[in-house]
Tab-separated table of C-alpha atoms in Angstrom:
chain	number	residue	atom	x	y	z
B	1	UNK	CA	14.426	80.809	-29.227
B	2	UNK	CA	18.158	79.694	-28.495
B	3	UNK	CA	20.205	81.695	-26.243
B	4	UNK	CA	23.625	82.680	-27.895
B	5	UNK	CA	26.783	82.019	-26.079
B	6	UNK	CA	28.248	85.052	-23.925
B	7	UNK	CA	31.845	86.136	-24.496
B	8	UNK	CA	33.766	83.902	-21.395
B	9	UNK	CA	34.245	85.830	-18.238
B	10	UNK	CA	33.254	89.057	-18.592
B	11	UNK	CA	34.803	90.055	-15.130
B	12	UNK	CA	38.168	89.946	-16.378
B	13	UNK	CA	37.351	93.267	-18.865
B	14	UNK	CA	39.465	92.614	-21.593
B	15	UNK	CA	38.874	94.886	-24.448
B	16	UNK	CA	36.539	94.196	-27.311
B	17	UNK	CA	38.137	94.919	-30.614
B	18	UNK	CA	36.212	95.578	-33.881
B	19	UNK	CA	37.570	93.930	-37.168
B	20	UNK	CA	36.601	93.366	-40.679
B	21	UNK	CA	37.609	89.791	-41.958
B	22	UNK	CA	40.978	90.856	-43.617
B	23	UNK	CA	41.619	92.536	-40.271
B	24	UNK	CA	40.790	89.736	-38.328
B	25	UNK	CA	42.875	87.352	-40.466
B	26	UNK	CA	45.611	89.425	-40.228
B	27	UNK	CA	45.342	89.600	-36.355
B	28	UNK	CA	45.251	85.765	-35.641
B	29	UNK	CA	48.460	85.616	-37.920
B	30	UNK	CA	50.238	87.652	-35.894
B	31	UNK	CA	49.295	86.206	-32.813
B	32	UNK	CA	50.527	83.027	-33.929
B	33	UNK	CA	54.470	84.880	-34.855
B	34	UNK	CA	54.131	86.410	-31.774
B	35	UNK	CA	54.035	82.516	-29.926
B	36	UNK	CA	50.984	83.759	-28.370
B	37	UNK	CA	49.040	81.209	-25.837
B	38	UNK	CA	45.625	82.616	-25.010
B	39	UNK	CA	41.693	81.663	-26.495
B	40	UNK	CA	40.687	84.297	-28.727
B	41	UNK	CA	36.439	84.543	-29.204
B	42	UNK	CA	35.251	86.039	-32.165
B	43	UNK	CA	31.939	87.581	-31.988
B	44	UNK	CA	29.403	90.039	-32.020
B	45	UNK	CA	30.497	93.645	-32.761
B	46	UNK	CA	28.427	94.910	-29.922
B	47	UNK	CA	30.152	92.237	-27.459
B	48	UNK	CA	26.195	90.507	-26.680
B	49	UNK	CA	27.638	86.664	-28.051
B	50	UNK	CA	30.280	84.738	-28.760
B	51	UNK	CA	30.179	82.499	-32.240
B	52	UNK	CA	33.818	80.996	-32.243
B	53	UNK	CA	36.868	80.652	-30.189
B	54	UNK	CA	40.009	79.192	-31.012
B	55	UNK	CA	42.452	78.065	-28.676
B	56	UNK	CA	45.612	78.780	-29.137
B	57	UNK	CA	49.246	77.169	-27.689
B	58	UNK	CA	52.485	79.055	-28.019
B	59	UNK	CA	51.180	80.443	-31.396
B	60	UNK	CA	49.911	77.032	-32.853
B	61	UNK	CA	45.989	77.300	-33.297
B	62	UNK	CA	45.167	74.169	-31.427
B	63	UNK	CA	41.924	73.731	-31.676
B	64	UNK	CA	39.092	76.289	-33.212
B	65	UNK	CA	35.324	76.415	-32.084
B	66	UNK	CA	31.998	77.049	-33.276
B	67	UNK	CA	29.764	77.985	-30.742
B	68	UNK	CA	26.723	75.902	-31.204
B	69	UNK	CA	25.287	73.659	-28.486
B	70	UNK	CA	27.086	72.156	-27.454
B	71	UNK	CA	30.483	73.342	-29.463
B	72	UNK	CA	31.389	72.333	-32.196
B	73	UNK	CA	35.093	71.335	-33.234
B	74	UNK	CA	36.271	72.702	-36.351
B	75	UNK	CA	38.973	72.224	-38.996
B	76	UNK	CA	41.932	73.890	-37.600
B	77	UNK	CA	42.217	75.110	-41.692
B	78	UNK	CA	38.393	76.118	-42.182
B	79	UNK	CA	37.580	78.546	-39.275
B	80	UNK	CA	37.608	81.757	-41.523
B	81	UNK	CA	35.535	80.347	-43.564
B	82	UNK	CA	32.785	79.617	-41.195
B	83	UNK	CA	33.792	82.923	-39.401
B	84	UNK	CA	33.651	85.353	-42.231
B	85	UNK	CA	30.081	83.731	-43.944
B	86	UNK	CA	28.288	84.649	-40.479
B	87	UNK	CA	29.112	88.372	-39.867
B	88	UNK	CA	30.524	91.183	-41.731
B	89	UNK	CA	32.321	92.830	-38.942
B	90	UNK	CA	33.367	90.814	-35.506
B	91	UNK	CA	34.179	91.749	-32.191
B	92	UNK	CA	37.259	89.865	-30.498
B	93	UNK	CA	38.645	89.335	-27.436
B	94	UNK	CA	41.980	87.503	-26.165
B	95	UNK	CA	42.352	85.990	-22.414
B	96	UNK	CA	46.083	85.298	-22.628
B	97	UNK	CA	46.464	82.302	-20.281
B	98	UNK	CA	48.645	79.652	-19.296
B	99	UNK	CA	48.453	76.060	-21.063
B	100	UNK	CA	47.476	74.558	-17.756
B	101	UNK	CA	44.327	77.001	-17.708
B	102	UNK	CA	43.846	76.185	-21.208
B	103	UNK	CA	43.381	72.692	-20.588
B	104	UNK	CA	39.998	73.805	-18.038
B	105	UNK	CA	39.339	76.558	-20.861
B	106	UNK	CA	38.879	73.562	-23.178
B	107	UNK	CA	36.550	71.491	-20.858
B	108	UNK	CA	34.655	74.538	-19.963
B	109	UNK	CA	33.873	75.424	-23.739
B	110	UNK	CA	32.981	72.175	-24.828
B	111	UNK	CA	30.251	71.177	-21.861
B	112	UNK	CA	29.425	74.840	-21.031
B	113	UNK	CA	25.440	74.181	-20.825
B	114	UNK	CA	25.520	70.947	-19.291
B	115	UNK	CA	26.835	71.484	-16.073
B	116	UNK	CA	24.931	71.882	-12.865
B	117	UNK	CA	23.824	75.150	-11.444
B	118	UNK	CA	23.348	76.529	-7.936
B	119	UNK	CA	23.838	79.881	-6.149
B	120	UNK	CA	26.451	79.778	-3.315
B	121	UNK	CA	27.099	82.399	-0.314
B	122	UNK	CA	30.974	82.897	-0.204
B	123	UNK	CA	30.964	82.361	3.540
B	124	UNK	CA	30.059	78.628	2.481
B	125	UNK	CA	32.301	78.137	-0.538
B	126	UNK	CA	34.655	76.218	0.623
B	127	UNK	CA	32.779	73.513	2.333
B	128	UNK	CA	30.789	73.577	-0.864
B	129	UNK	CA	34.222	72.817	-2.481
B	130	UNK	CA	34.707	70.382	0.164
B	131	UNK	CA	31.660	68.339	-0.782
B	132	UNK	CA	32.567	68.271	-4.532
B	133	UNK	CA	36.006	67.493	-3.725
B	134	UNK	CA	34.759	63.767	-2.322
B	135	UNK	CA	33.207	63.121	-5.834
B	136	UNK	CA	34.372	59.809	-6.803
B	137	UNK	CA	34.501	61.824	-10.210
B	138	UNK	CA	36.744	64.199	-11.331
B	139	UNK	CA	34.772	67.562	-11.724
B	140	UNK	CA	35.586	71.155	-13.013
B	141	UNK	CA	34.240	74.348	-10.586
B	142	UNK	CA	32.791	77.581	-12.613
B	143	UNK	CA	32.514	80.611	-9.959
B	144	UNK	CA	31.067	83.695	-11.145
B	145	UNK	CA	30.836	86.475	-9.069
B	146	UNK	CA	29.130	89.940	-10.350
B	147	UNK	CA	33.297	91.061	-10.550
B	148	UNK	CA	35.373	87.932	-11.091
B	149	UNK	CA	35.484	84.161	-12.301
B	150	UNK	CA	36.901	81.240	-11.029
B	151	UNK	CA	37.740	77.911	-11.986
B	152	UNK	CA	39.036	74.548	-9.821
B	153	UNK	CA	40.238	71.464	-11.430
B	154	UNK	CA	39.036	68.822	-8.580
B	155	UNK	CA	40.575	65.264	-9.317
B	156	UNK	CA	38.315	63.446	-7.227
B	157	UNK	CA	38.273	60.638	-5.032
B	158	UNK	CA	38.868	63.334	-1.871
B	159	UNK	CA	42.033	64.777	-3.420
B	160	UNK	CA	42.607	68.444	-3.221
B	161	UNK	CA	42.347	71.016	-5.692
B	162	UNK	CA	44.903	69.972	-8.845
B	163	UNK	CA	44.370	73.453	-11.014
B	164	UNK	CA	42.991	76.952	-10.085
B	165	UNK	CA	42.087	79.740	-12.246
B	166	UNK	CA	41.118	84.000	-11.152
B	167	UNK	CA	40.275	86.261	-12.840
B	168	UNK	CA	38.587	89.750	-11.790
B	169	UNK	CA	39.378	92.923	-13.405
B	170	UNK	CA	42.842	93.340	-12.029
B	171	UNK	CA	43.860	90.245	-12.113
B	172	UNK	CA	44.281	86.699	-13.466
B	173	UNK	CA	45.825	84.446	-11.168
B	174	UNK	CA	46.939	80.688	-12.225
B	175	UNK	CA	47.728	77.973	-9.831
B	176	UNK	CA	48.257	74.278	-8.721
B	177	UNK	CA	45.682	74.113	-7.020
B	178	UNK	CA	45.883	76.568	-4.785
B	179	UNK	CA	42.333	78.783	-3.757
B	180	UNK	CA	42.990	81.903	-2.083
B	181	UNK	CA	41.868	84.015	-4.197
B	182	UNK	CA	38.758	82.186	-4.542
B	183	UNK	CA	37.850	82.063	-0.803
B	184	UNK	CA	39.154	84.967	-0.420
B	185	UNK	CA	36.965	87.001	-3.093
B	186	UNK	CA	34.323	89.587	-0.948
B	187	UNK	CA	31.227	89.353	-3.543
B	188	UNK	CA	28.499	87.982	-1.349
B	189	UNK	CA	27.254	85.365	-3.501
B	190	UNK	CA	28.787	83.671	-6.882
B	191	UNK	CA	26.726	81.284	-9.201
B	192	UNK	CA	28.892	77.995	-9.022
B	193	UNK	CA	28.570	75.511	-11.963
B	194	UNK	CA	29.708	72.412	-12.056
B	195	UNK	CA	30.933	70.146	-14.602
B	196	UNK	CA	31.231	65.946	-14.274
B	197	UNK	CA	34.144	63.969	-16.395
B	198	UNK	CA	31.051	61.488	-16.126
B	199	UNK	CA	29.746	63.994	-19.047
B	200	UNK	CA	33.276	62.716	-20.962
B	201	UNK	CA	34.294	64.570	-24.410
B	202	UNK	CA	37.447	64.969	-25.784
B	203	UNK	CA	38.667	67.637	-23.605
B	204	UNK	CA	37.771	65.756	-20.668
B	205	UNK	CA	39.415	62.905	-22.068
B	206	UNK	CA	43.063	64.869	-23.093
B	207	UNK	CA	43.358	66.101	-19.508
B	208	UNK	CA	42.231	62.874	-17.602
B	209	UNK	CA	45.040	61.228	-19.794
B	210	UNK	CA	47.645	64.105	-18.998
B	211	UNK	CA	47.129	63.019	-15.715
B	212	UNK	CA	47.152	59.339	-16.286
B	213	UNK	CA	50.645	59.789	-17.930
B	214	UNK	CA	52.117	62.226	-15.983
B	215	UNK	CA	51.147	60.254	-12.480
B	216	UNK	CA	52.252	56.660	-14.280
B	217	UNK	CA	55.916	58.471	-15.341
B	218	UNK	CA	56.285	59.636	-11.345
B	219	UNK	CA	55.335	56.271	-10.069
B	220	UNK	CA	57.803	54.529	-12.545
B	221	UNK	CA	60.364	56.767	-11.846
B	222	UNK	CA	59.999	56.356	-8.051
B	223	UNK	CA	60.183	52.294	-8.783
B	224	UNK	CA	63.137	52.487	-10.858
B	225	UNK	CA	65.564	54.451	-8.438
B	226	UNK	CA	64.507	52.021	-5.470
B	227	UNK	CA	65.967	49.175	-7.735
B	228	UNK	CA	68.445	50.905	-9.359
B	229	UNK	CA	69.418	54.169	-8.158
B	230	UNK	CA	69.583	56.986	-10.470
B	231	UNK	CA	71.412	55.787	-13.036
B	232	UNK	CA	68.216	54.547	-14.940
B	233	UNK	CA	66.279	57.468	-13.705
B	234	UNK	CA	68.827	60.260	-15.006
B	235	UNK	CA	69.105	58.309	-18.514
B	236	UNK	CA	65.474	58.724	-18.968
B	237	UNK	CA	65.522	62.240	-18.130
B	238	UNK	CA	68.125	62.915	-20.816
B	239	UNK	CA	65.950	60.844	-23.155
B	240	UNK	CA	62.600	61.679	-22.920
B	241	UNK	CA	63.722	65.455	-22.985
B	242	UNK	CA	65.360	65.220	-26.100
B	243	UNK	CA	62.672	63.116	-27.369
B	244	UNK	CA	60.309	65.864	-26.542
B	245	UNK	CA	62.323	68.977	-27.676
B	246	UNK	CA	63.063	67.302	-30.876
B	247	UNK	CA	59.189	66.946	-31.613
B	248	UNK	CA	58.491	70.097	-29.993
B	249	UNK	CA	56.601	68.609	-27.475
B	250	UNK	CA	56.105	71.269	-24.530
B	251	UNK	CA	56.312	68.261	-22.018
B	252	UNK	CA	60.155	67.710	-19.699
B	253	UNK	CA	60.893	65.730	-16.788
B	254	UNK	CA	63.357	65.549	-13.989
B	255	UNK	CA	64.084	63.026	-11.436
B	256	UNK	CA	61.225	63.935	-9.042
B	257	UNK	CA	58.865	66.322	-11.355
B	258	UNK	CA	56.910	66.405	-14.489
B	259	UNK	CA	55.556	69.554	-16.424
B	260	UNK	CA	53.771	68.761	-19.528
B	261	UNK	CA	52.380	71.922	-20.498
B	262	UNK	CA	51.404	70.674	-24.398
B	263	UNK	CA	48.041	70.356	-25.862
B	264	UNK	CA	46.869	68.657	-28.439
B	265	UNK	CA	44.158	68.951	-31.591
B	266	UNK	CA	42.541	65.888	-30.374
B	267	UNK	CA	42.856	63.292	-27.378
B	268	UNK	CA	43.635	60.563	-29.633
B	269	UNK	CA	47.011	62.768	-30.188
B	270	UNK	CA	47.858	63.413	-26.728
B	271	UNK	CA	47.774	59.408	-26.635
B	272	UNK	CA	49.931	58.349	-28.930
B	273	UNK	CA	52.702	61.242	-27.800
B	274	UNK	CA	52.471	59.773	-24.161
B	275	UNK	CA	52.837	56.334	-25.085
B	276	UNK	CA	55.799	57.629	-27.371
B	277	UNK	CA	57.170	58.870	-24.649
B	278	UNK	CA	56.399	55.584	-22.462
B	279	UNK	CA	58.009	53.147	-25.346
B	280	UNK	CA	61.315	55.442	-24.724
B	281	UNK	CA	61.079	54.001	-20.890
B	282	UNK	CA	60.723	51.386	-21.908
B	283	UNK	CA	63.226	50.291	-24.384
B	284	UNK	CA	66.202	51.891	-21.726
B	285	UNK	CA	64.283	50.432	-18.393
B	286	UNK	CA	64.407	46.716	-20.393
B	287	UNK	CA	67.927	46.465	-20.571
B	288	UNK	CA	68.823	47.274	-17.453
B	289	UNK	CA	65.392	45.359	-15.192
B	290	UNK	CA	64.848	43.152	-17.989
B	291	UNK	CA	61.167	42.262	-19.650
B	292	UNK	CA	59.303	40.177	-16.838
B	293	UNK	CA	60.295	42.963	-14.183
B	294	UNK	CA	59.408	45.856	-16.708
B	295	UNK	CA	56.024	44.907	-17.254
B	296	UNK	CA	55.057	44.058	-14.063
B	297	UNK	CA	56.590	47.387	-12.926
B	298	UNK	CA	54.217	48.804	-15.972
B	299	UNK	CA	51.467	46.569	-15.327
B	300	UNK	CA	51.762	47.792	-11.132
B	301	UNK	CA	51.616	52.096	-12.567
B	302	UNK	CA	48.690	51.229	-14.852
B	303	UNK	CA	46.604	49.323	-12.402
B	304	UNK	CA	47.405	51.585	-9.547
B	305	UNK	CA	45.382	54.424	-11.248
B	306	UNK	CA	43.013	56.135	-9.748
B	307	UNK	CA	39.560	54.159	-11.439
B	308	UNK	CA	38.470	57.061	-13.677
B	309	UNK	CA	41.703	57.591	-15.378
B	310	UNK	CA	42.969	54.291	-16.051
B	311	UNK	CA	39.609	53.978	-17.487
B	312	UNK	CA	40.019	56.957	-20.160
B	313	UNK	CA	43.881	55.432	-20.482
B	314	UNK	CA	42.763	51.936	-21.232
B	315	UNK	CA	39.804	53.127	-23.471
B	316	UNK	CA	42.371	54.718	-25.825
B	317	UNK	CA	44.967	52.279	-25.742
B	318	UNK	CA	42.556	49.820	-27.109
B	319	UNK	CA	40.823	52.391	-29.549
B	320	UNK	CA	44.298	53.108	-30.772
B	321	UNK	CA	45.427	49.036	-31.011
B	322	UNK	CA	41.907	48.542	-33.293
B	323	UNK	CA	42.616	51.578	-35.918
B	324	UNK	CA	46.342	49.589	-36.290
B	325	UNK	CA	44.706	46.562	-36.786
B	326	UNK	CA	42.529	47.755	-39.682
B	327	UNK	CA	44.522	47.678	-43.170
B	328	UNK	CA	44.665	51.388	-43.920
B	329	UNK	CA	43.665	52.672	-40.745
């Protein structure tokens, strides 16, 4: 008999609210007015299982869940439909969160029963970190502790910590990277899961390109003002903010820093937005470097990837170049 999905991190203790199906309509609407950014699960009335969860960014319903195994994507458009044929009453509960935790909420939905297991004394957690953190593959940490969760974005390749999530009753605690609170958590023992980009799916593959495009537009920009000076570098920023306000693209840049904080229905999305933003380089870099310089300056950020990234980057790009080819596509 199949297990059904828990509601995500209990140890946080939000409340469990009990709604009928107008109710519940009524109370994802309002979330999205309110420019709410949290993952809502719909369950249960008792609070024993999850069935759906829908993600949601600055009140646009991103992405919406059925909880099979693994999950299922749905419609954005069709969720109360599949919702309100499988219950007659639902418990909910929101995790408001940050869209950088989002983006490990998404990888942790969609692969959470394929990930390895293993039970871990919290006097040995971080050189158990340490091991995982000289995967050649990127890999996503699940702690659970009887009284809290947390979760560690680990880029790979020996490179530290990138995102870090907490959450205990008291408490939820986003950061780059940092782990504190995780070390410093006094349960005994947590059950640590882990979870391998080598396992790929499209949340895997929207963050491993959010990094591939956000460490390509530092390494450009760092190129351009050593053969330029600012003056290319500040007309870029102007640019590709505008650019990105005008779509209402959560992403801006400055000379030295990069916060892309938007998510996307789909990876194939988040590709064609960053290249958007990458044809705005380079149509203002061109005129001032000029074409052969430009694209060896591109073809220098692209091949300078770490392996597993450009990999996800260059998969796309040609998945994207073969649906243009296609009359219709």
């Amino acid at each position: 008999m199949e297990t059904k999905r828990g509601f995500l991190f209990k140890s946080a203790q939000q409340p469990l609210q009990v709604l009928g199906k107008d109710e519940l309509e009524s109370y994802v609407r309002a979330c999205q007015n309110d420019n709410q950014t949290g993952f809502i699960e719909i369950g249960d009335p008792a609070g024993a299982y999850a069935l759906f969860g829908l993600l949601m960014v600055r009140g646009q319903l991103v992405n919406a869940y059925r909880f099979d195994d693994p999950a299922l994507r749905l419609p954005e458009s069709d969720w109360l439909e599949h919702a309100v044929s499988s219950l007659p009453v639902f418990g909910l509960r929101t995790l408001s969160l940050t869209p950088h935790a989002m983006r490990l909420v998404k990888i942790l939905v969609e692969q959470s029963r394929s990930g390895r297991t293993q039970s871990v004394h919290s006097g040995s957690l971080e050189s158990t970190v340490a091991k995982w953190q000289a995967s050649a593959d990127p890999v996503l940490l699940h702690l659970a502790w009887p009284g809290a969760d947390g979760l560690a974005f680990l880029p790979g390749g020996g490179l530290p910590p990138h995102q870090t999530l907490f959450l205990a009753a008291d408490q939820v605690l986003h950061s780059a990277g940092g782990m504190s609170a995780l070390y410093g958590w006094k349960e005994p023992r947590a059950r640590l899961r882990v979870y391998s980009s080598q396992v790929n799916g499209p949340a895997w593959d929207e963050y491993l390109l959010h990094l591939a495009f956000a460490w390509q537009v530092a390494h450009l920009f760092q190129r351009f003002e050593e053969l330029t000076g600012r003056l290319l570098v500040n007309t870029l920023v102007r640019e590709i903010n505008f650019s990105a306000s005008a779509h209402g693209w959560n992403i801006a840049v400055s000379a030295h820093s990069l916060t892309d904080q938007a998510l996307f229905p789909s990876p194939g999305q988040a590709w064609q937005v960053y290249q958007r933003l990458f044809e705005i380089i380079g149509q203002h870099a061109e005129s001032i470097l000029g074409g052969d310089l430009l694209s060896m300056l591109l073809r220098e950020a692209q091949n300078r990837l770490y392996a597993p990234y450009r990999a996800v980057y260059e998969r796309y790009a040609a998945m994207i170049a073969l649906e243009k080819s296609i009359p219709g596509v």
